[in-house]
Short mmCIF file of C-alpha atoms and ligand atoms in Angstrom, two decimals:
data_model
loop_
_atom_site.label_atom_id
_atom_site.label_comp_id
_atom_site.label_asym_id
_atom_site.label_seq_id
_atom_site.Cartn_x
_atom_site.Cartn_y
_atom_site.Cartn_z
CA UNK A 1 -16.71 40.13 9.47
CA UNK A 2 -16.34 37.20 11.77
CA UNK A 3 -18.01 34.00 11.40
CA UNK A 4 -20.11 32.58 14.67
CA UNK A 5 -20.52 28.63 14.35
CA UNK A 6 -22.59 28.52 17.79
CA UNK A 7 -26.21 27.35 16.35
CA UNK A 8 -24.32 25.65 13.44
CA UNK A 9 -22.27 23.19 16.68
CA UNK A 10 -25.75 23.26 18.43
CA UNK A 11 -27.77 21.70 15.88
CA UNK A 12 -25.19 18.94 15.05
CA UNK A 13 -23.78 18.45 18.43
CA UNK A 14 -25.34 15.78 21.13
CA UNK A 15 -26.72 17.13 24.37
CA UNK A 16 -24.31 15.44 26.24
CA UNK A 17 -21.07 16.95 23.68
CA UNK A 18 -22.85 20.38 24.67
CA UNK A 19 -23.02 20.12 28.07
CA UNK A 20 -19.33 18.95 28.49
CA UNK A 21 -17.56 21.81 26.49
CA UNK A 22 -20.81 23.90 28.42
CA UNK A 23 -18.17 23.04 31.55
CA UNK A 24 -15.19 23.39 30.06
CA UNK A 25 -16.15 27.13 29.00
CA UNK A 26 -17.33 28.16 32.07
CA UNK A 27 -14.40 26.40 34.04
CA UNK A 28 -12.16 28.53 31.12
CA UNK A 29 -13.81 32.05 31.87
CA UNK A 30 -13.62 31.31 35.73
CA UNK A 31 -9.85 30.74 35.74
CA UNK A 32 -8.74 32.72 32.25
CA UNK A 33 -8.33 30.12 30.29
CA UNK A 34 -8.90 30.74 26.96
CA UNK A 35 -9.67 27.76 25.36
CA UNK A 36 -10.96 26.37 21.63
CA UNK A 37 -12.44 23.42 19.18
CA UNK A 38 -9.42 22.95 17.05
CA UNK A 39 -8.88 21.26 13.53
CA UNK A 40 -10.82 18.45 12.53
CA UNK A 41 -13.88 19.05 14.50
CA UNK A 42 -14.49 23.06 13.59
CA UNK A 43 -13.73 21.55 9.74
CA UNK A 44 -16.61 19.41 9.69
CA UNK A 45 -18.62 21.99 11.78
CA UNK A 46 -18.26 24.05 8.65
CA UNK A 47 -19.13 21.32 6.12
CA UNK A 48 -22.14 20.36 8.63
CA UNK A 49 -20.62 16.45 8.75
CA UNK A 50 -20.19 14.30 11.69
CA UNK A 51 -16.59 14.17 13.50
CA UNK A 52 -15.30 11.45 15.43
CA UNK A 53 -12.78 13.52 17.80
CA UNK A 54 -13.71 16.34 19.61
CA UNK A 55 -10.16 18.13 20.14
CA UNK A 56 -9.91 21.07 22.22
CA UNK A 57 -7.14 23.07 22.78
CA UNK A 58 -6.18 25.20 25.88
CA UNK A 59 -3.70 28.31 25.13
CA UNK A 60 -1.60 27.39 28.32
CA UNK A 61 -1.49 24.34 29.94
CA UNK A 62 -3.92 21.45 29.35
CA UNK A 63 -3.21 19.28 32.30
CA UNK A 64 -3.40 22.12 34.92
CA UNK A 65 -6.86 22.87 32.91
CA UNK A 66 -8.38 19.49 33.34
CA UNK A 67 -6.97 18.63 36.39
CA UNK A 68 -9.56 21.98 37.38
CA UNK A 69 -12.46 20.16 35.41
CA UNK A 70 -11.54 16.96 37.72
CA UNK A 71 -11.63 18.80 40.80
CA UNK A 72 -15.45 20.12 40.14
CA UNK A 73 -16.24 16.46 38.86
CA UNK A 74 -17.42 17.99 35.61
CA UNK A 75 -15.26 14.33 34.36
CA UNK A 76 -12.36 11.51 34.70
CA UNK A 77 -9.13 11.86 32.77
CA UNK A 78 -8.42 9.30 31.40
CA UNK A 79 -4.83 9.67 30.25
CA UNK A 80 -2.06 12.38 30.79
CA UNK A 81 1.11 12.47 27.94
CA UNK A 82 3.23 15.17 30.49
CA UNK A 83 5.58 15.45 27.72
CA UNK A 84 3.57 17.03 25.17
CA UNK A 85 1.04 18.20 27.80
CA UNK A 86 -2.46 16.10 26.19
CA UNK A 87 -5.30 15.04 28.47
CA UNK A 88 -7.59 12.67 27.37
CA UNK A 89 -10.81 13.24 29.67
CA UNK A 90 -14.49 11.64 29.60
CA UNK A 91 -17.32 13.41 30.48
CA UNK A 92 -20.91 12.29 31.25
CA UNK A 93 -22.62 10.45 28.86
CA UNK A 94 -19.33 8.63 27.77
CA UNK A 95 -18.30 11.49 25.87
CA UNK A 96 -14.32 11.61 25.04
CA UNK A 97 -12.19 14.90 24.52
CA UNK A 98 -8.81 15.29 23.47
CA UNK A 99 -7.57 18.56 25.39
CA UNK A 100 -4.15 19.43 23.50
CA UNK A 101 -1.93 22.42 25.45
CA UNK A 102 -1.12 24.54 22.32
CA UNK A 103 2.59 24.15 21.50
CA UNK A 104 4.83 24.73 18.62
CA UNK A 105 6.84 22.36 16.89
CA UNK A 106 9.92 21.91 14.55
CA UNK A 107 11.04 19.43 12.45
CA UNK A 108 15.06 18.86 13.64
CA UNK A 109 14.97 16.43 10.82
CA UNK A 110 13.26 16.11 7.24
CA UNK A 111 9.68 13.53 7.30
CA UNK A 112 10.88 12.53 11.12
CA UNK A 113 8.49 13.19 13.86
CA UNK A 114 8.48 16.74 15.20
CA UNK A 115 9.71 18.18 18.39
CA UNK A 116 8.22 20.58 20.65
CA UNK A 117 9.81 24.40 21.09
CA UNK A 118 7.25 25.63 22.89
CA UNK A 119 4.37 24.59 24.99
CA UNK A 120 1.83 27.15 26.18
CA UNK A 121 1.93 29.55 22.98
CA UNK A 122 -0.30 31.78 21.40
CA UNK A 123 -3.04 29.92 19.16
CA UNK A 124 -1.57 31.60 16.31
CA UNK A 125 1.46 29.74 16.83
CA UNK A 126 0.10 26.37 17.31
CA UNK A 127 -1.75 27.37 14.31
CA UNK A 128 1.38 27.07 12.08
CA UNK A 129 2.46 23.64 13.14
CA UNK A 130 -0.68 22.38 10.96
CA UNK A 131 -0.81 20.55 7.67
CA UNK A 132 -3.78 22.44 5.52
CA UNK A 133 -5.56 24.91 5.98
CA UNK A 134 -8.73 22.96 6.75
CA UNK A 135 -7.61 21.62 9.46
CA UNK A 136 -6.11 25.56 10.92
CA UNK A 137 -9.19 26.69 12.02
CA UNK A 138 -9.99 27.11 15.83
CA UNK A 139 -13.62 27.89 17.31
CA UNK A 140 -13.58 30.04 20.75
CA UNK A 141 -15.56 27.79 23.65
CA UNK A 142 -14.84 31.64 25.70
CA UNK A 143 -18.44 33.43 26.56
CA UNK A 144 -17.09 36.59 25.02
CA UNK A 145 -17.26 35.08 21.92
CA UNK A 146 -18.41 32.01 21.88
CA UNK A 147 -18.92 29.89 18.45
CA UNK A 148 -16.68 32.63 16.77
CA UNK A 149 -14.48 31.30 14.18
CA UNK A 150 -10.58 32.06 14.36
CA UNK A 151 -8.73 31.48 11.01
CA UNK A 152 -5.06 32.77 10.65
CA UNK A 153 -4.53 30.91 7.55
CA UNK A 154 -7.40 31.59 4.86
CA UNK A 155 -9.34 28.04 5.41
CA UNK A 156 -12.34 29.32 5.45
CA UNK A 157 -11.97 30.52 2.06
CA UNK A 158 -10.58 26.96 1.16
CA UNK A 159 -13.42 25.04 2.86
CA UNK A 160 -16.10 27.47 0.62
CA UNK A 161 -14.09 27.12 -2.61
CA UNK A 162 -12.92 22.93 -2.05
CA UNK A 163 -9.40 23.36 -1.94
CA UNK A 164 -6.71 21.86 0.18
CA UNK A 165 -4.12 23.81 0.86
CA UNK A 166 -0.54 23.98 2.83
CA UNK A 167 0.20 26.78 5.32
CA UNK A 168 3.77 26.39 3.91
CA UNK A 169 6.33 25.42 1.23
CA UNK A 170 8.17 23.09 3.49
CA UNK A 171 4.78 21.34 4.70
CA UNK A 172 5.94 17.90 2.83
CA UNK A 173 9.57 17.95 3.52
CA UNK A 174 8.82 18.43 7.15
CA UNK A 175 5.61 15.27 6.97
CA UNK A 176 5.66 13.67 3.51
CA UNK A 177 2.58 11.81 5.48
CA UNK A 178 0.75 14.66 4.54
CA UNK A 179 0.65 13.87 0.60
CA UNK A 180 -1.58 10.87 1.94
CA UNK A 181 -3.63 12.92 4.34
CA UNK A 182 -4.71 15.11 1.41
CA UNK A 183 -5.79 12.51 -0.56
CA UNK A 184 -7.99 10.85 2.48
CA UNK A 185 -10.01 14.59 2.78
CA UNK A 186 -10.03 14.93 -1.18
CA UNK A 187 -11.71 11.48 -1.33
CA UNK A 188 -13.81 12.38 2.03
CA UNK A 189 -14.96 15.54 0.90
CA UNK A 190 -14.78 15.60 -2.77
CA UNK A 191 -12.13 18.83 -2.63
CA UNK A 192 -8.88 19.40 -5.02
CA UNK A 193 -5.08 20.12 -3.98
CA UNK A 194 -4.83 23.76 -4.70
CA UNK A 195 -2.43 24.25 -7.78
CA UNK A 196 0.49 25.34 -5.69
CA UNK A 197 0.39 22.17 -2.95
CA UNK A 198 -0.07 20.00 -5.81
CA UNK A 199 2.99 21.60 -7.14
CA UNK A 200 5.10 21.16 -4.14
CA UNK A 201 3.40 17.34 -3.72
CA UNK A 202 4.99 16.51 -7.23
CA UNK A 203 8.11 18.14 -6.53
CA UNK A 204 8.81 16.12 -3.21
CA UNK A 205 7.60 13.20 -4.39
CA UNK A 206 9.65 13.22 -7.80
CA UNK A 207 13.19 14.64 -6.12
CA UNK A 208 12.93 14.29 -2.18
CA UNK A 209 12.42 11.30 -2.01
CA UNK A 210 14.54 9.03 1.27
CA UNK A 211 13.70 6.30 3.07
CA UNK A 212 14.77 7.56 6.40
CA UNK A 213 10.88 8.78 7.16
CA UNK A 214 8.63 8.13 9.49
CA UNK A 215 7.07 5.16 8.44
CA UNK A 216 4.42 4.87 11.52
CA UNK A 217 2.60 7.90 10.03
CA UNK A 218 2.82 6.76 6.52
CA UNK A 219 1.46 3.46 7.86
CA UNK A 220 -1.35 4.71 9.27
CA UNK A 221 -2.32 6.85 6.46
CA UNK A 222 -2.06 4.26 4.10
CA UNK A 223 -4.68 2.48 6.63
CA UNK A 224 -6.95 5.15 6.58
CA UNK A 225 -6.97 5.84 3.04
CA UNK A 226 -7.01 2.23 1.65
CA UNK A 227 -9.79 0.99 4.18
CA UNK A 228 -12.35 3.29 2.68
CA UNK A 229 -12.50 1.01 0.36
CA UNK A 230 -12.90 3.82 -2.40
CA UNK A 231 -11.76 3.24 -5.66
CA UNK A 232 -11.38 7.12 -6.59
CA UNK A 233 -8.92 7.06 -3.92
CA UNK A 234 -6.82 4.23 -5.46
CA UNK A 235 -7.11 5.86 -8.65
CA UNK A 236 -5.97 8.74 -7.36
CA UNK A 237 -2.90 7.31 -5.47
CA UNK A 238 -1.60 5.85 -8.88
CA UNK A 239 -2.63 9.12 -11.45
CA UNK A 240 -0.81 11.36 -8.53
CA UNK A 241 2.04 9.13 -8.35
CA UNK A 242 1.85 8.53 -4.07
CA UNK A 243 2.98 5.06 -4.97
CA UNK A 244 6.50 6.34 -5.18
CA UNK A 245 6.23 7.38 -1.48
CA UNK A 246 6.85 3.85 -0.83
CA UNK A 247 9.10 2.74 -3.20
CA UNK A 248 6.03 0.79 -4.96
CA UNK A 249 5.23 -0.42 -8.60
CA UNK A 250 2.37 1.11 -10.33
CA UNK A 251 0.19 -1.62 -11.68
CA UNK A 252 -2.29 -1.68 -14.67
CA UNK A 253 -5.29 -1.95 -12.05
CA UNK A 254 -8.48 0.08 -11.58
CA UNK A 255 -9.77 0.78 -8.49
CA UNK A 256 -12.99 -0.40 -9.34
CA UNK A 257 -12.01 -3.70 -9.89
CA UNK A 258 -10.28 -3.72 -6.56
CA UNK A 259 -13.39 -2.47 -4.91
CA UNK A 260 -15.95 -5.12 -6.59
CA UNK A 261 -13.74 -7.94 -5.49
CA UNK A 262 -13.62 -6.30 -2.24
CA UNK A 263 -17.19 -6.31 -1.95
CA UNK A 264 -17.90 -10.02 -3.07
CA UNK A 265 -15.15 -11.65 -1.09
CA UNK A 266 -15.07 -9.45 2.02
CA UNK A 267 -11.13 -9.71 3.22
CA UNK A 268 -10.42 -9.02 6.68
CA UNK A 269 -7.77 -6.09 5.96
CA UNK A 270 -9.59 -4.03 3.42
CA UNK A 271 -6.83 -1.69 2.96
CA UNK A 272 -4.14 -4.07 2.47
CA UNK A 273 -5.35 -5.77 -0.86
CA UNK A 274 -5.13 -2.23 -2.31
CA UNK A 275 -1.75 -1.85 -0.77
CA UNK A 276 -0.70 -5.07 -1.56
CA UNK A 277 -0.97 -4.60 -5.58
CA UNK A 278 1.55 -1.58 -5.35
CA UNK A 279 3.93 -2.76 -2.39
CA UNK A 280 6.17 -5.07 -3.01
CA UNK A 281 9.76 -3.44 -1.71
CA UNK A 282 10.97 -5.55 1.18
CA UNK A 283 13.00 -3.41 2.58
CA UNK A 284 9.97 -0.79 3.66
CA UNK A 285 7.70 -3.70 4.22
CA UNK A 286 10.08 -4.37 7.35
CA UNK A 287 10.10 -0.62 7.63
CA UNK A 288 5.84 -1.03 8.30
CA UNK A 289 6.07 -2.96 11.47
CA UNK A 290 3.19 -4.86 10.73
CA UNK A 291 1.59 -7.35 12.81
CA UNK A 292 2.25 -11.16 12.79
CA UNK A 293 -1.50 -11.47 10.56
CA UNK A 294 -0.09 -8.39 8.35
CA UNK A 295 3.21 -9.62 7.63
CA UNK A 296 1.05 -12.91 6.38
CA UNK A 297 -0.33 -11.66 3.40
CA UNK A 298 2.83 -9.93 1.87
CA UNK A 299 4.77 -13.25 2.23
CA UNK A 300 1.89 -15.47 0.79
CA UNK A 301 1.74 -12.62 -2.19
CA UNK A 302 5.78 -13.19 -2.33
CA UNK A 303 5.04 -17.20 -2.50
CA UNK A 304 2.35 -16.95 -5.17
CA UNK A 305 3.70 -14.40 -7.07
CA UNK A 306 7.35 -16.66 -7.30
CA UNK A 307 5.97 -19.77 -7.52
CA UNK A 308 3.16 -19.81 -10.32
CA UNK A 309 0.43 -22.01 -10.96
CA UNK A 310 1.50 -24.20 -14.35
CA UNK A 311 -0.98 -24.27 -17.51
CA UNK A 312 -2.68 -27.59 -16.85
CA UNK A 313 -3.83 -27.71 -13.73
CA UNK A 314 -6.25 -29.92 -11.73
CA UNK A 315 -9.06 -28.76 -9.29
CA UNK A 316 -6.73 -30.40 -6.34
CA UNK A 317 -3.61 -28.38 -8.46
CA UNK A 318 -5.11 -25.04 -7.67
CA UNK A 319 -6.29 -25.83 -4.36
CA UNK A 320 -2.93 -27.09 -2.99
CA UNK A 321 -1.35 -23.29 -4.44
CA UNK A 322 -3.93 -21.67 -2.60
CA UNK A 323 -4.55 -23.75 0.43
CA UNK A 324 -3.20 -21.91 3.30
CA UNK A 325 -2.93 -18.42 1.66
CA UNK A 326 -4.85 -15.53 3.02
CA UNK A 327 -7.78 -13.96 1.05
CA UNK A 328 -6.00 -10.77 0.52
CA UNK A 329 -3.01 -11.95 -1.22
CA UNK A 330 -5.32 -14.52 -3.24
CA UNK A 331 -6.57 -11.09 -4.65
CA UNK A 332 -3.60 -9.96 -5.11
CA UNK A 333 -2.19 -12.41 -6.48
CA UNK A 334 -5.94 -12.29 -9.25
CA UNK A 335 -4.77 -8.82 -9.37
CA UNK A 336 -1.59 -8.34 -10.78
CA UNK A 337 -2.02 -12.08 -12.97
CA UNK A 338 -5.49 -12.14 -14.25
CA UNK A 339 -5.50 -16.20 -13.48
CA UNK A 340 -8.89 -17.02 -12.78
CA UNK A 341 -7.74 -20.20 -11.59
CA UNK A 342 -7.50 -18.11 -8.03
CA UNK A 343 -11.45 -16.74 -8.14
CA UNK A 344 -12.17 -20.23 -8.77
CA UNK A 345 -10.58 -21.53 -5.54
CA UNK A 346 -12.24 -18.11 -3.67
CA UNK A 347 -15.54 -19.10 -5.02
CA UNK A 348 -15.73 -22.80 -5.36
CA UNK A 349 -12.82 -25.08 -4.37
CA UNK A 350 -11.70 -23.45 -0.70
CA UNK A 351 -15.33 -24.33 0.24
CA UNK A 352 -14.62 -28.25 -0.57
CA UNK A 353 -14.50 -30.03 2.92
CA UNK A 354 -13.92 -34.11 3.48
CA UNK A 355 -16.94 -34.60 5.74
CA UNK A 356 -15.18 -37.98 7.45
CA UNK A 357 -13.06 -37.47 10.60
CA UNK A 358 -9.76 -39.51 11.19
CA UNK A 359 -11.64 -41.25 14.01
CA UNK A 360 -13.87 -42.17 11.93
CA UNK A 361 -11.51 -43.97 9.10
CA UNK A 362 -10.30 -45.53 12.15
CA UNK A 363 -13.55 -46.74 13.27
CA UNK A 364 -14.32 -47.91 9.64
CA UNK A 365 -11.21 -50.16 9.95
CA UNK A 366 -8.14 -48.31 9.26
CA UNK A 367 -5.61 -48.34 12.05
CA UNK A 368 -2.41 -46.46 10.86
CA UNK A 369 -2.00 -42.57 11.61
CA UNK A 370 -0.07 -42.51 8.03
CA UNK A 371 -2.61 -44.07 6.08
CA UNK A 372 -5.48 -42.53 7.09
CA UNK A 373 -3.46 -39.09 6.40
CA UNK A 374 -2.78 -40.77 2.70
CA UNK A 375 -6.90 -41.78 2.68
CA UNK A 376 -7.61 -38.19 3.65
CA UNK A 377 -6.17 -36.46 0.86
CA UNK A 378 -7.05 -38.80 -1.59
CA UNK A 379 -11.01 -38.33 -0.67
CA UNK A 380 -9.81 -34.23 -0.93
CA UNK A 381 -8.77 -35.67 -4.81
CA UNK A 382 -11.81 -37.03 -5.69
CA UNK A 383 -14.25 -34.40 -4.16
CA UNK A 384 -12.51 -32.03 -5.86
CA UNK A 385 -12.48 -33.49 -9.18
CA UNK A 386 -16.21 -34.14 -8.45
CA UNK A 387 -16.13 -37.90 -8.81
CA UNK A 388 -16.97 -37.83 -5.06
CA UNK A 389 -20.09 -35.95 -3.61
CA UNK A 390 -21.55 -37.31 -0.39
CA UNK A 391 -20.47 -38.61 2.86
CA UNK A 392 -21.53 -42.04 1.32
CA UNK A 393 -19.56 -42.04 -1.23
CA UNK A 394 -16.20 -41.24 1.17
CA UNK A 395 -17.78 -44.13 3.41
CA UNK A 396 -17.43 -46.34 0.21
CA UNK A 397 -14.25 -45.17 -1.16
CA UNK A 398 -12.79 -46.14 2.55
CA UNK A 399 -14.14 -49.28 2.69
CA UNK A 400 -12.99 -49.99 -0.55
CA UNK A 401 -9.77 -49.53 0.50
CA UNK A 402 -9.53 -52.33 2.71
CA UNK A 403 -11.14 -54.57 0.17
N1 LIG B 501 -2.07 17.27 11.87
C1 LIG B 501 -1.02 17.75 11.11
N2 LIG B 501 -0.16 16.91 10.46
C2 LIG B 501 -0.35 15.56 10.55
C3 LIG B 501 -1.39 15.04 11.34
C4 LIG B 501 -2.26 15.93 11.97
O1 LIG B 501 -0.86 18.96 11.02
N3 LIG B 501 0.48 14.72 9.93
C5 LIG B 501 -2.97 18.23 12.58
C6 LIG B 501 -4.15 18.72 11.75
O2 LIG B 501 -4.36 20.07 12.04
C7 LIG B 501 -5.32 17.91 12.24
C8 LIG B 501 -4.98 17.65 13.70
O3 LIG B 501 -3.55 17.61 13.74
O4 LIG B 501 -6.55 18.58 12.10
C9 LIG B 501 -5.54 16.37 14.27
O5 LIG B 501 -5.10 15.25 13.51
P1 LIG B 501 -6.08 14.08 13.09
O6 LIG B 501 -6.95 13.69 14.23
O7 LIG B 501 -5.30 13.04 12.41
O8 LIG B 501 -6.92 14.79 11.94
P2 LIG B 501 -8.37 15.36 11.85
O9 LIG B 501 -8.26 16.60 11.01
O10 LIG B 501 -9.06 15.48 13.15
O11 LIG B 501 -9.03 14.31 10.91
P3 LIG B 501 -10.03 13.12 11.18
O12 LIG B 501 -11.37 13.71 10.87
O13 LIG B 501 -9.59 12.09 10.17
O14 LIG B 501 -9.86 12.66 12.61
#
């Protein structure tokens, strides 16, 4: 028997998501499209949680589709990709949707991005191109049947019973990004790798191993794992072995300790202090493209890691190693050595400021650019050792000086 979704989508739904796929349907069934929700979206339908993308996907041609939508003024599109046939399009009420022309793919070479065979194919076919089945499952926007659930692939089944699972045994070898994306919806949703994927996860990731991948989708996995900020998911990345994906070391961390630190010090880049403890191979940190701030932390967590902090060290010691460095690799850095010394500059010593200004050594009687640099860093000393407190006492200390 076939499943209808159609009060399921309108109870969870907006008005104004409704009324826009209310005008793409009738827009389909006046011109023969047929036309779907696809992946993501009909997933979450199922498991009654919110999505962020509504993708729909026209068995034909997208463009020609929405470029009928624009005529009516039902919306605006936004963007057209004429190679792969996508339309991004927003409707009233600011609402976004990705309009996909179905297509099939193949994978020329292994973990490289796909090409396109086919564009215009049957939803079956697109079907296949998919990573689990989760994600397989299409919902008809067509009056005829409206709401009604296609599955070609059993997911379903696999939402019901928690399971991810492939469509195929090449899924990994074609998009070793996917070992990533299974652990982001078995964190999300709480599911398991069916034993068979898990199987062929191991198997790739202990003999298939190359680093001629594409490292833009493993990027942005990694982002969208890591920045949940979940320590299950870290877990999970080391237990499962993912760290090998990217030629990393496997640390004696817990992700709970990762996460509380998190939480206290609040870094900017979330995901890259739990990347950070694991990455350390240069030669795919190039690979990452990361941006200038990025780049930042893995070279302070290079400079801390190779030049350590000595046993003795003064307040001003430990704030001169860390001065400079970026929050993230200062956890790191706590991380992999344990040495409080660097939750002691994070909690106490970073927050040490000289309240006096260079003009204002001037103005106090001090002339040279050198010496008040020199006068500077000495007042830095002494606050930090705590034999200095108040802006009085760094008033004193400089007009001691010219005693
Ligand atoms: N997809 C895939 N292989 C990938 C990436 C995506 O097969 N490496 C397919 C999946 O069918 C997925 C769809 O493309 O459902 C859209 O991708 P994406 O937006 O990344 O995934 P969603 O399932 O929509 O997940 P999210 O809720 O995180 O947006």
């Amino acid at each position: 028997m076939s499943l209808n979704i159609e009060k399921q989508m309108k109870a969870q739904l907006s008005d104004e998501i409704l009324n826009a796929l209310e005008l793409c349907s009738q827009t389909a069934d006046e011109n023969n499209f047929k036309i779907y929700l696809i992946g993501g979206i009909v997933r979450d339908l199922l498991l009654k949680k919110k999505s962020v993308d509504i993708d729909v996907t026209v068995e034909g041609d997208a463009i020609e589709f929405c470029h009928l939508l624009a005529e009516k003024k039902y919306c605006k599109i936004l963007q057209v990709q004429s190679a792969l046939k996508t339309v991004k399009a927003v409707f009233k009420g600011k609402t976004e949707i990705d309009f996909a022309s179905t297509r099939q793919e193949f994978y020329p070479h292994r973990g490289h991005l796909p090409v396109v065979v086919k564009i215009g194919c049957s939803l079956q076919e697109d079907v296949y191109r998919r990573d689990f089945t989760i994600n397989s499952l299409a919902m008809s926007l067509n009056k005829k049947n409206y709401g009604e659930v296609i599955d070609y692939v059993g997911g379903i089944k696999d939402i019901k019973n928690k399971k991810i699972r492939v469509l195929h045994d090449n899924s990994f070898n074609e998009d070793p990004s996917r070992i990533l994306r299974a652990l982001k919806f078995a964190a999300r949703f709480d599911f398991c790798r069916d034993k068979h994927t898990k199987m062929l996860q191991e198997k790739y990731i202990n003999t298939q191993l190359h680093e001629d991948i594409s490292w833009a989708r493993i990027k942005s996995e990694l982002k969208q794992c890591f920045s949940l900020n979940s320590a299950k998911v870290y877990d999970m990345f080391l237990v499962n072995e993912n760290y090998k994906l990217i030629y990393g070391q496997k640390p004696e961390i817990k992700g709970l300790e990762i996460k509380n630190l998190i939480d206290k010090y609040n870094p900017y880049n979330v995901w890259l202090v739990y990347l950070g403890t694991v990455l350390n191979n240069k030669k795919i940190i190039e690979q990452f493209c990361f941006t200038r701030s990025e780049k930042k932390i893995f070279t302070d967590i290079e400079f801390l890691m190779n030049n350590r902090l000595s046993v003795m060290n003064t307040n001003y010691d430990i704030y001169k190693f860390f001065e400079k460095r970026t929050t993230e690799s200062i956890l790191v850095y706590y991380l992999l050595t344990q040495r409080k010394e660097a939750l002691k500059y994070l909690e106490n010593l970073s927050l040490v400021r000289v309240e006096l200004n260079g003009d204002e050594i001037q103005e106090l009687g001090i002339k040279n650019g050198k010496e008040i640099g020199e006068i500077l860093e000495e007042i830095l000393k002494k606050k930090l050792s705590g034999s200095i407190v108040k802006k009085g006492d760094e008033i004193e200390f400089v007009k001691s000086k010219i005693k």
